[in-house]
mmCIF file of C-alpha atoms and ligand atoms in Angstrom:
data_model
loop_
_atom_site.group_PDB
_atom_site.id
_atom_site.type_symbol
_atom_site.label_atom_id
_atom_site.label_comp_id
_atom_site.label_asym_id
_atom_site.label_seq_id
_atom_site.Cartn_x
_atom_site.Cartn_y
_atom_site.Cartn_z
ATOM 1 C CA MET A 1 -0.005 0.028 -0.010
ATOM 2 C CA GLN A 2 1.279 3.492 -0.912
ATOM 3 C CA ILE A 3 0.680 6.341 1.509
ATOM 4 C CA ALA A 4 0.330 9.832 -0.008
ATOM 5 C CA ARG A 5 0.482 12.840 2.272
ATOM 6 C CA ARG A 6 0.607 15.417 -0.586
ATOM 7 C CA ILE A 7 -2.055 16.177 -3.328
ATOM 8 C CA PRO A 8 0.426 15.815 -6.152
ATOM 9 C CA GLU A 9 1.388 12.289 -5.100
ATOM 10 C CA LEU A 10 -2.357 11.240 -5.124
ATOM 11 C CA LYS A 11 -2.864 12.954 -8.418
ATOM 12 C CA SER A 12 0.110 11.238 -10.158
ATOM 13 C CA PHE A 13 -0.924 7.840 -8.773
ATOM 14 C CA VAL A 14 -4.457 8.268 -10.146
ATOM 15 C CA ASP A 15 -3.026 9.671 -13.528
ATOM 16 C CA ASN A 16 -1.073 6.469 -13.969
ATOM 17 C CA ALA A 17 -4.096 4.190 -13.011
ATOM 18 C CA ILE A 18 -6.334 6.032 -15.547
ATOM 19 C CA LYS A 19 -3.614 5.822 -18.202
ATOM 20 C CA ASN A 20 -3.743 2.067 -17.705
ATOM 21 C CA ASN A 21 -7.545 1.965 -17.978
ATOM 22 C CA LYS A 22 -8.056 1.004 -14.349
ATOM 23 C CA THR A 23 -11.261 1.599 -12.516
ATOM 24 C CA ILE A 24 -10.891 3.532 -9.202
ATOM 25 C CA GLY A 25 -12.993 3.101 -6.071
ATOM 26 C CA LEU A 26 -12.711 5.900 -3.497
ATOM 27 C CA VAL A 27 -13.687 5.596 0.074
ATOM 28 C CA PRO A 28 -13.576 8.983 1.994
ATOM 29 C CA THR A 29 -13.249 8.529 5.757
ATOM 30 C CA MET A 30 -12.136 10.530 8.848
ATOM 31 C CA GLY A 31 -10.142 7.663 10.197
ATOM 32 C CA ALA A 32 -10.519 5.829 13.622
ATOM 33 C CA LEU A 33 -11.514 2.937 11.245
ATOM 34 C CA HIS A 34 -13.884 0.184 12.230
ATOM 35 C CA GLU A 35 -15.828 -2.573 10.463
ATOM 36 C CA GLY A 36 -18.296 -0.123 9.084
ATOM 37 C CA HIS A 37 -15.541 1.566 7.070
ATOM 38 C CA LEU A 38 -14.151 -1.834 6.310
ATOM 39 C CA SER A 39 -17.413 -2.905 4.697
ATOM 40 C CA LEU A 40 -17.136 0.029 2.262
ATOM 41 C CA ILE A 41 -13.497 -0.801 1.513
ATOM 42 C CA THR A 42 -14.363 -4.532 0.899
ATOM 43 C CA ARG A 43 -17.091 -3.491 -1.594
ATOM 44 C CA ALA A 44 -14.800 -1.016 -3.330
ATOM 45 C CA ARG A 45 -12.109 -3.824 -3.451
ATOM 46 C CA LYS A 46 -14.589 -6.186 -5.222
ATOM 47 C CA GLU A 47 -15.832 -3.583 -7.747
ATOM 48 C CA ASN A 48 -12.657 -1.742 -8.757
ATOM 49 C CA ASP A 49 -9.092 -2.295 -9.908
ATOM 50 C CA ILE A 50 -7.699 0.342 -7.708
ATOM 51 C CA VAL A 51 -8.912 1.341 -4.193
ATOM 52 C CA VAL A 52 -8.118 4.711 -2.731
ATOM 53 C CA VAL A 53 -9.038 5.493 0.878
ATOM 54 C CA SER A 54 -8.771 8.992 2.334
ATOM 55 C CA VAL A 55 -8.213 9.496 6.043
ATOM 56 C CA PHE A 56 -8.783 13.101 6.920
ATOM 57 C CA VAL A 57 -10.576 14.778 9.869
ATOM 58 C CA ASN A 58 -12.056 17.599 7.826
ATOM 59 C CA PRO A 59 -12.162 20.751 10.045
ATOM 60 C CA THR A 60 -14.664 22.590 7.803
ATOM 61 C CA GLN A 61 -17.505 20.017 8.501
ATOM 62 C CA PHE A 62 -17.275 20.407 12.292
ATOM 63 C CA ASN A 63 -19.610 23.025 13.568
ATOM 64 C CA ASN A 64 -18.547 22.241 17.216
ATOM 65 C CA PRO A 65 -14.832 22.923 18.067
ATOM 66 C CA GLU A 66 -14.984 20.539 20.958
ATOM 67 C CA ASP A 67 -16.161 17.700 18.748
ATOM 68 C CA LEU A 68 -13.305 18.384 16.355
ATOM 69 C CA LYS A 69 -10.823 18.464 19.269
ATOM 70 C CA THR A 70 -12.009 15.131 20.812
ATOM 71 C CA TYR A 71 -12.570 13.369 17.484
ATOM 72 C CA PRO A 72 -10.547 10.019 17.760
ATOM 73 C CA ARG A 73 -7.263 9.822 15.740
ATOM 74 C CA THR A 74 -5.645 6.456 15.346
ATOM 75 C CA GLU A 75 -3.502 6.708 12.180
ATOM 76 C CA HIS A 76 -1.129 3.897 12.977
ATOM 77 C CA ALA A 77 -3.906 1.300 13.553
ATOM 78 C CA ASP A 78 -5.857 2.701 10.458
ATOM 79 C CA CYS A 79 -2.782 2.144 8.167
ATOM 80 C CA LYS A 80 -2.487 -1.526 9.440
ATOM 81 C CA LEU A 81 -6.162 -2.172 8.766
ATOM 82 C CA LEU A 82 -6.051 -0.482 5.311
ATOM 83 C CA GLU A 83 -2.995 -2.565 4.361
ATOM 84 C CA ARG A 84 -4.720 -5.733 5.470
ATOM 85 C CA ALA A 85 -7.862 -4.783 3.504
ATOM 86 C CA GLY A 86 -5.854 -4.695 0.330
ATOM 87 C CA VAL A 87 -6.032 -0.864 -0.198
ATOM 88 C CA ASP A 88 -3.778 0.376 -2.959
ATOM 89 C CA MET A 89 -3.435 4.010 -1.780
ATOM 90 C CA ALA A 90 -4.046 5.705 1.571
ATOM 91 C CA PHE A 91 -4.361 9.519 1.160
ATOM 92 C CA ILE A 92 -3.546 11.046 4.576
ATOM 93 C CA PRO A 93 -3.097 14.818 4.220
ATOM 94 C CA THR A 94 -2.770 17.479 6.785
ATOM 95 C CA ALA A 95 -5.269 20.306 7.106
ATOM 96 C CA GLU A 96 -2.716 22.738 5.603
ATOM 97 C CA GLU A 97 -2.357 20.536 2.576
ATOM 98 C CA ILE A 98 -6.086 20.484 1.909
ATOM 99 C CA TYR A 99 -6.703 24.080 2.915
ATOM 100 C CA PRO A 100 -3.711 26.208 2.127
ATOM 101 C CA GLU A 101 -6.236 29.042 2.142
ATOM 102 C CA PRO A 102 -9.799 29.021 3.460
ATOM 103 C CA ASP A 103 -12.224 27.310 1.172
ATOM 104 C CA ASN A 104 -14.907 30.007 0.724
ATOM 105 C CA ARG A 105 -17.140 27.916 -1.655
ATOM 106 C CA ILE A 106 -20.788 27.823 -0.816
ATOM 107 C CA PHE A 107 -22.654 24.892 -2.429
ATOM 108 C CA ASP A 108 -26.267 25.190 -3.410
ATOM 109 C CA LEU A 109 -27.336 21.837 -1.806
ATOM 110 C CA GLY A 110 -30.965 22.622 -1.894
ATOM 111 C CA ASP A 111 -33.738 21.181 0.350
ATOM 112 C CA VAL A 112 -31.924 17.895 1.134
ATOM 113 C CA ALA A 113 -29.461 19.873 3.170
ATOM 114 C CA THR A 114 -31.701 22.179 5.156
ATOM 115 C CA VAL A 115 -33.483 19.667 7.366
ATOM 116 C CA MET A 116 -32.224 17.372 10.227
ATOM 117 C CA GLU A 117 -28.357 17.384 10.327
ATOM 118 C CA GLY A 118 -28.455 20.469 8.128
ATOM 119 C CA ALA A 119 -30.718 22.307 10.613
ATOM 120 C CA MET A 120 -28.840 21.070 13.701
ATOM 121 C CA ARG A 121 -25.283 21.513 12.366
ATOM 122 C CA PRO A 122 -25.021 24.717 10.453
ATOM 123 C CA GLY A 123 -22.341 24.615 7.747
ATOM 124 C CA HIS A 124 -21.773 20.867 8.286
ATOM 125 C CA PHE A 125 -22.941 19.788 4.835
ATOM 126 C CA ASN A 126 -21.245 22.655 3.043
ATOM 127 C CA GLY A 127 -18.043 21.324 4.776
ATOM 128 C CA VAL A 128 -18.729 17.868 3.600
ATOM 129 C CA ALA A 129 -19.306 19.094 -0.001
ATOM 130 C CA GLN A 130 -16.056 21.076 0.128
ATOM 131 C CA ILE A 131 -13.914 18.026 1.105
ATOM 132 C CA VAL A 132 -15.719 15.441 -1.039
ATOM 133 C CA SER A 133 -15.640 17.610 -4.146
ATOM 134 C CA LYS A 134 -11.831 18.148 -3.751
ATOM 135 C CA LEU A 135 -11.365 14.385 -3.251
ATOM 136 C CA PHE A 136 -13.603 13.687 -6.352
ATOM 137 C CA GLU A 137 -11.372 16.188 -8.365
ATOM 138 C CA TRP A 138 -8.004 14.657 -7.253
ATOM 139 C CA ALA A 139 -8.862 10.996 -7.014
ATOM 140 C CA ARG A 140 -11.182 10.902 -10.140
ATOM 141 C CA PRO A 141 -13.025 7.799 -8.965
ATOM 142 C CA THR A 142 -15.178 5.524 -11.091
ATOM 143 C CA ARG A 143 -17.156 4.825 -7.954
ATOM 144 C CA ALA A 144 -17.252 6.418 -4.480
ATOM 145 C CA TYR A 145 -18.577 4.565 -1.536
ATOM 146 C CA PHE A 146 -20.588 6.030 1.452
ATOM 147 C CA GLY A 147 -22.422 4.400 4.360
ATOM 148 C CA GLU A 148 -26.144 4.541 4.923
ATOM 149 C CA LYS A 149 -25.471 5.370 8.655
ATOM 150 C CA ASP A 150 -25.093 8.963 7.309
ATOM 151 C CA PHE A 151 -28.247 8.622 5.368
ATOM 152 C CA GLN A 152 -28.813 12.266 4.625
ATOM 153 C CA GLN A 153 -25.127 12.747 3.734
ATOM 154 C CA ILE A 154 -25.586 10.448 0.690
ATOM 155 C CA ALA A 155 -28.421 12.640 -0.615
ATOM 156 C CA VAL A 156 -26.227 15.686 -0.092
ATOM 157 C CA ILE A 157 -23.259 14.201 -1.982
ATOM 158 C CA ARG A 158 -25.479 13.048 -4.892
ATOM 159 C CA ARG A 159 -26.636 16.652 -5.118
ATOM 160 C CA MET A 160 -23.133 18.010 -4.853
ATOM 161 C CA ALA A 161 -21.974 15.644 -7.598
ATOM 162 C CA ARG A 162 -24.894 16.659 -9.856
ATOM 163 C CA ILE A 163 -24.293 20.366 -9.604
ATOM 164 C CA SER A 164 -20.467 20.258 -9.616
ATOM 165 C CA GLY A 165 -19.935 18.231 -12.809
ATOM 166 C CA PHE A 166 -19.283 14.706 -11.148
ATOM 167 C CA GLU A 167 -22.354 13.124 -12.522
ATOM 168 C CA ASN A 168 -20.236 10.431 -14.095
ATOM 169 C CA ILE A 169 -19.112 9.188 -10.660
ATOM 170 C CA ASP A 170 -21.226 6.251 -9.391
ATOM 171 C CA ILE A 171 -22.257 7.092 -5.785
ATOM 172 C CA VAL A 172 -22.512 3.683 -4.018
ATOM 173 C CA ALA A 173 -24.677 3.494 -0.794
ATOM 174 C CA CYS A 174 -23.600 0.731 1.657
ATOM 175 C CA PRO A 175 -25.719 -0.690 4.484
ATOM 176 C CA ILE A 176 -25.258 0.132 8.124
ATOM 177 C CA VAL A 177 -22.841 -2.166 10.012
ATOM 178 C CA ARG A 178 -23.921 -2.831 13.699
ATOM 179 C CA GLU A 179 -22.376 -4.388 16.827
ATOM 180 C CA ALA A 180 -23.962 -7.596 17.773
ATOM 181 C CA ASP A 181 -26.268 -5.743 20.219
ATOM 182 C CA GLY A 182 -27.550 -3.406 17.440
ATOM 183 C CA LEU A 183 -25.513 -0.251 18.081
ATOM 184 C CA ALA A 184 -24.513 1.270 14.785
ATOM 185 C CA LEU A 185 -20.694 1.309 14.516
ATOM 186 C CA SER A 186 -19.272 4.822 14.809
ATOM 187 C CA SER A 187 -15.759 6.215 15.466
ATOM 188 C CA ARG A 188 -17.439 8.231 18.354
ATOM 189 C CA ASN A 189 -18.576 5.139 20.177
ATOM 190 C CA VAL A 190 -15.179 4.786 21.834
ATOM 191 C CA ARG A 191 -16.028 7.999 23.721
ATOM 192 C CA LEU A 192 -19.003 6.407 25.368
ATOM 193 C CA THR A 193 -18.671 5.584 29.167
ATOM 194 C CA PRO A 194 -19.090 1.810 29.877
ATOM 195 C CA GLU A 195 -22.461 2.662 31.494
ATOM 196 C CA ASN A 196 -23.649 4.635 28.501
ATOM 197 C CA ARG A 197 -22.336 2.043 26.048
ATOM 198 C CA ALA A 198 -24.568 -0.527 27.710
ATOM 199 C CA ILE A 199 -27.633 1.580 27.140
ATOM 200 C CA ALA A 200 -26.826 2.976 23.647
ATOM 201 C CA PRO A 201 -28.249 -0.190 21.886
ATOM 202 C CA GLU A 202 -31.699 0.936 23.145
ATOM 203 C CA ILE A 203 -31.721 3.468 20.264
ATOM 204 C CA HIS A 204 -31.695 0.714 17.553
ATOM 205 C CA ARG A 205 -33.945 -1.461 19.681
ATOM 206 C CA ALA A 206 -36.693 1.216 19.801
ATOM 207 C CA LEU A 207 -36.438 1.894 16.030
ATOM 208 C CA LYS A 208 -36.530 -1.915 15.239
ATOM 209 C CA ASP A 209 -39.625 -2.383 17.427
ATOM 210 C CA SER A 210 -41.329 0.562 15.855
ATOM 211 C CA LEU A 211 -41.301 -1.260 12.432
ATOM 212 C CA ASN A 212 -44.273 -3.316 13.690
ATOM 213 C CA MET A 213 -46.289 -0.258 14.792
ATOM 214 C CA THR A 214 -46.952 1.410 11.425
ATOM 215 C CA SER A 215 -50.421 -0.224 11.097
ATOM 216 C CA GLU A 216 -51.595 1.155 14.471
ATOM 217 C CA LEU A 217 -49.915 4.399 14.755
ATOM 218 C CA THR A 218 -49.826 7.466 12.583
ATOM 219 C CA VAL A 219 -46.386 8.938 11.638
ATOM 220 C CA ASP A 220 -46.629 11.530 14.369
ATOM 221 C CA GLN A 221 -47.705 9.065 16.991
ATOM 222 C CA LEU A 222 -44.893 6.723 16.123
ATOM 223 C CA ILE A 223 -42.367 9.592 16.437
ATOM 224 C CA GLU A 224 -43.832 10.451 19.858
ATOM 225 C CA SER A 225 -43.737 6.820 20.992
ATOM 226 C CA VAL A 226 -40.070 6.177 19.922
ATOM 227 C CA THR A 227 -39.008 9.394 21.255
ATOM 228 C CA LYS A 228 -40.681 8.791 24.738
ATOM 229 C CA ARG A 229 -39.217 5.272 24.830
ATOM 230 C CA ILE A 230 -35.638 6.465 24.185
ATOM 231 C CA ASN A 231 -35.886 9.589 26.494
ATOM 232 C CA SER A 232 -37.147 7.240 29.353
ATOM 233 C CA PHE A 233 -33.427 6.211 29.742
ATOM 234 C CA ASP A 234 -31.512 8.632 31.950
ATOM 235 C CA CYS A 235 -28.464 8.946 29.750
ATOM 236 C CA LEU A 236 -30.397 9.225 26.353
ATOM 237 C CA GLU A 237 -31.862 12.376 24.994
ATOM 238 C CA VAL A 238 -33.394 12.525 21.431
ATOM 239 C CA GLU A 239 -32.305 15.561 19.499
ATOM 240 C CA TYR A 240 -34.595 14.776 16.574
ATOM 241 C CA PHE A 241 -36.491 11.798 15.142
ATOM 242 C CA SER A 242 -37.885 12.475 11.586
ATOM 243 C CA ILE A 243 -39.576 10.125 9.217
ATOM 244 C CA VAL A 244 -38.570 11.303 5.634
ATOM 245 C CA ASP A 245 -38.845 10.639 2.043
ATOM 246 C CA PRO A 246 -35.569 8.879 1.142
ATOM 247 C CA LEU A 247 -35.066 11.008 -1.886
ATOM 248 C CA SER A 248 -36.047 14.479 -0.799
ATOM 249 C CA MET A 249 -35.249 14.094 3.049
ATOM 250 C CA GLN A 250 -38.514 16.011 3.661
ATOM 251 C CA PRO A 251 -40.813 14.709 6.491
ATOM 252 C CA VAL A 252 -43.680 12.590 5.442
ATOM 253 C CA LYS A 253 -47.148 13.117 6.920
ATOM 254 C CA ALA A 254 -48.560 9.633 6.282
ATOM 255 C CA TRP A 255 -47.150 6.159 5.689
ATOM 256 C CA THR A 256 -48.368 6.072 2.216
ATOM 257 C CA ASP A 257 -46.964 9.497 1.136
ATOM 258 C CA VAL A 258 -43.762 7.845 -0.424
ATOM 259 C CA PRO A 259 -42.409 4.341 -0.839
ATOM 260 C CA ASN A 260 -40.035 3.203 1.895
ATOM 261 C CA PRO A 261 -39.962 6.153 4.279
ATOM 262 C CA VAL A 262 -36.929 6.317 6.497
ATOM 263 C CA GLY A 263 -36.750 7.272 10.172
ATOM 264 C CA CYS A 264 -33.662 9.304 10.976
ATOM 265 C CA ILE A 265 -32.713 9.893 14.594
ATOM 266 C CA THR A 266 -30.006 11.698 16.552
ATOM 267 C CA VAL A 267 -29.553 10.953 20.217
ATOM 268 C CA TYR A 268 -27.196 12.282 22.803
ATOM 269 C CA CYS A 269 -25.871 9.519 24.815
ATOM 270 C CA GLY A 270 -24.256 11.394 27.622
ATOM 271 C CA ASP A 271 -22.276 13.965 25.754
ATOM 272 C CA VAL A 272 -21.741 11.742 22.647
ATOM 273 C CA ARG A 273 -24.042 12.482 19.731
ATOM 274 C CA LEU A 274 -25.059 9.235 17.960
ATOM 275 C CA ILE A 275 -26.951 8.942 14.719
ATOM 276 C CA ASP A 276 -29.021 5.989 13.252
ATOM 277 C CA ASN A 277 -31.843 5.334 10.891
ATOM 278 C CA ILE A 278 -34.274 2.652 9.856
ATOM 279 C CA CYS A 279 -36.301 2.048 6.742
ATOM 280 C CA TYR A 280 -40.158 1.515 7.104
ATOM 281 C CA ARG A 281 -40.495 -0.683 4.020
ATOM 282 C CA SER A 282 -43.898 -0.216 2.157
HETATM 283 P P1 LIG B 301 -16.564 8.794 8.815
HETATM 284 O O1 LIG B 301 -15.170 8.307 9.036
HETATM 285 O O2 LIG B 301 -17.401 8.602 10.033
HETATM 286 O O3 LIG B 301 -16.708 10.128 8.148
HETATM 287 O O4 LIG B 301 -17.297 7.658 7.810
HETATM 288 C C1 LIG B 301 -16.764 7.410 6.595
HETATM 289 C C2 LIG B 301 -17.667 6.603 5.778
HETATM 290 O O5 LIG B 301 -17.952 5.423 6.559
HETATM 291 C C3 LIG B 301 -19.083 7.367 5.625
HETATM 292 O O6 LIG B 301 -19.508 7.165 4.347
HETATM 293 C C4 LIG B 301 -19.907 6.641 6.744
HETATM 294 O O7 LIG B 301 -21.215 6.777 6.307
HETATM 295 C C5 LIG B 301 -19.336 5.321 6.672
HETATM 296 N N1 LIG B 301 -19.705 4.656 7.865
HETATM 297 C C6 LIG B 301 -19.496 4.929 9.144
HETATM 298 N N2 LIG B 301 -19.988 4.117 10.056
HETATM 299 C C7 LIG B 301 -20.627 3.183 9.378
HETATM 300 C C8 LIG B 301 -21.390 1.942 9.740
HETATM 301 N N3 LIG B 301 -21.537 1.675 10.982
HETATM 302 N N4 LIG B 301 -21.827 1.266 8.689
HETATM 303 C C9 LIG B 301 -21.591 1.605 7.422
HETATM 304 N N5 LIG B 301 -20.924 2.730 7.031
HETATM 305 C C10 LIG B 301 -20.452 3.460 8.001
#
């Protein structure tokens, strides 16, 4: 595996691959890698000649400085894992390399970016669009892989790709990988106290149990029921729970409004912000 810390190294590696008619799979990550990331890498490995993984804690997508400061960084372990996964190139730049000057671009991400994470984390999706558009430009992937854990992010990236001339890149959505007890894998899970880690699976449990309630409860009643159940645990506090159209990300009013509405939730578990989602299949 090659490690590139500078943009020109990445670009010349990619130039060479493209000259040789190789397909390129890109997996953007912020490191502190786990099985969720690995599932994206494994899929990229199967579907492409060359796999590029970026490891970069992107400051412009953090609206909370404390979150940026405490975000786990485990480069040594990450490199070992990437090597074992058969990755061809790890791109691990510094913030100075990516942003020698401030990136002042504002993306018109439309309605998909104004609700939920977009409403709670001002500037977050614009920061995501900034870094992913740069990575698309330099890595020129055939396919790029993203996890459905960040369900809204995928819609935002599809929109960014459409408006920024990357419509030829295949955006591949990969299913959520969970711990045996149902907790969605997340780099932030290491920040949970043992007590809170034991309660955190209640989030997925409440979502899963709610799948059977769509015949008895309206959308609003179900939202209330799930929120109450999760909030009944001392260390859990729901920030939002919205049931949305999986294309537009706009809230649905009735189960029949759109096929396969998705319930997107954010919960504080102590001071750790966890996100998850579930599909109410029609
Ligand atoms: P991050 O390093 O958290 O920015 O995540 C990098 C990519 O991995 C994003 O596309 C995430 O959606 C994806 N990802 C993170 N956690 C999981 C998970 N538990 N299952 C599937 N994909 C995930």
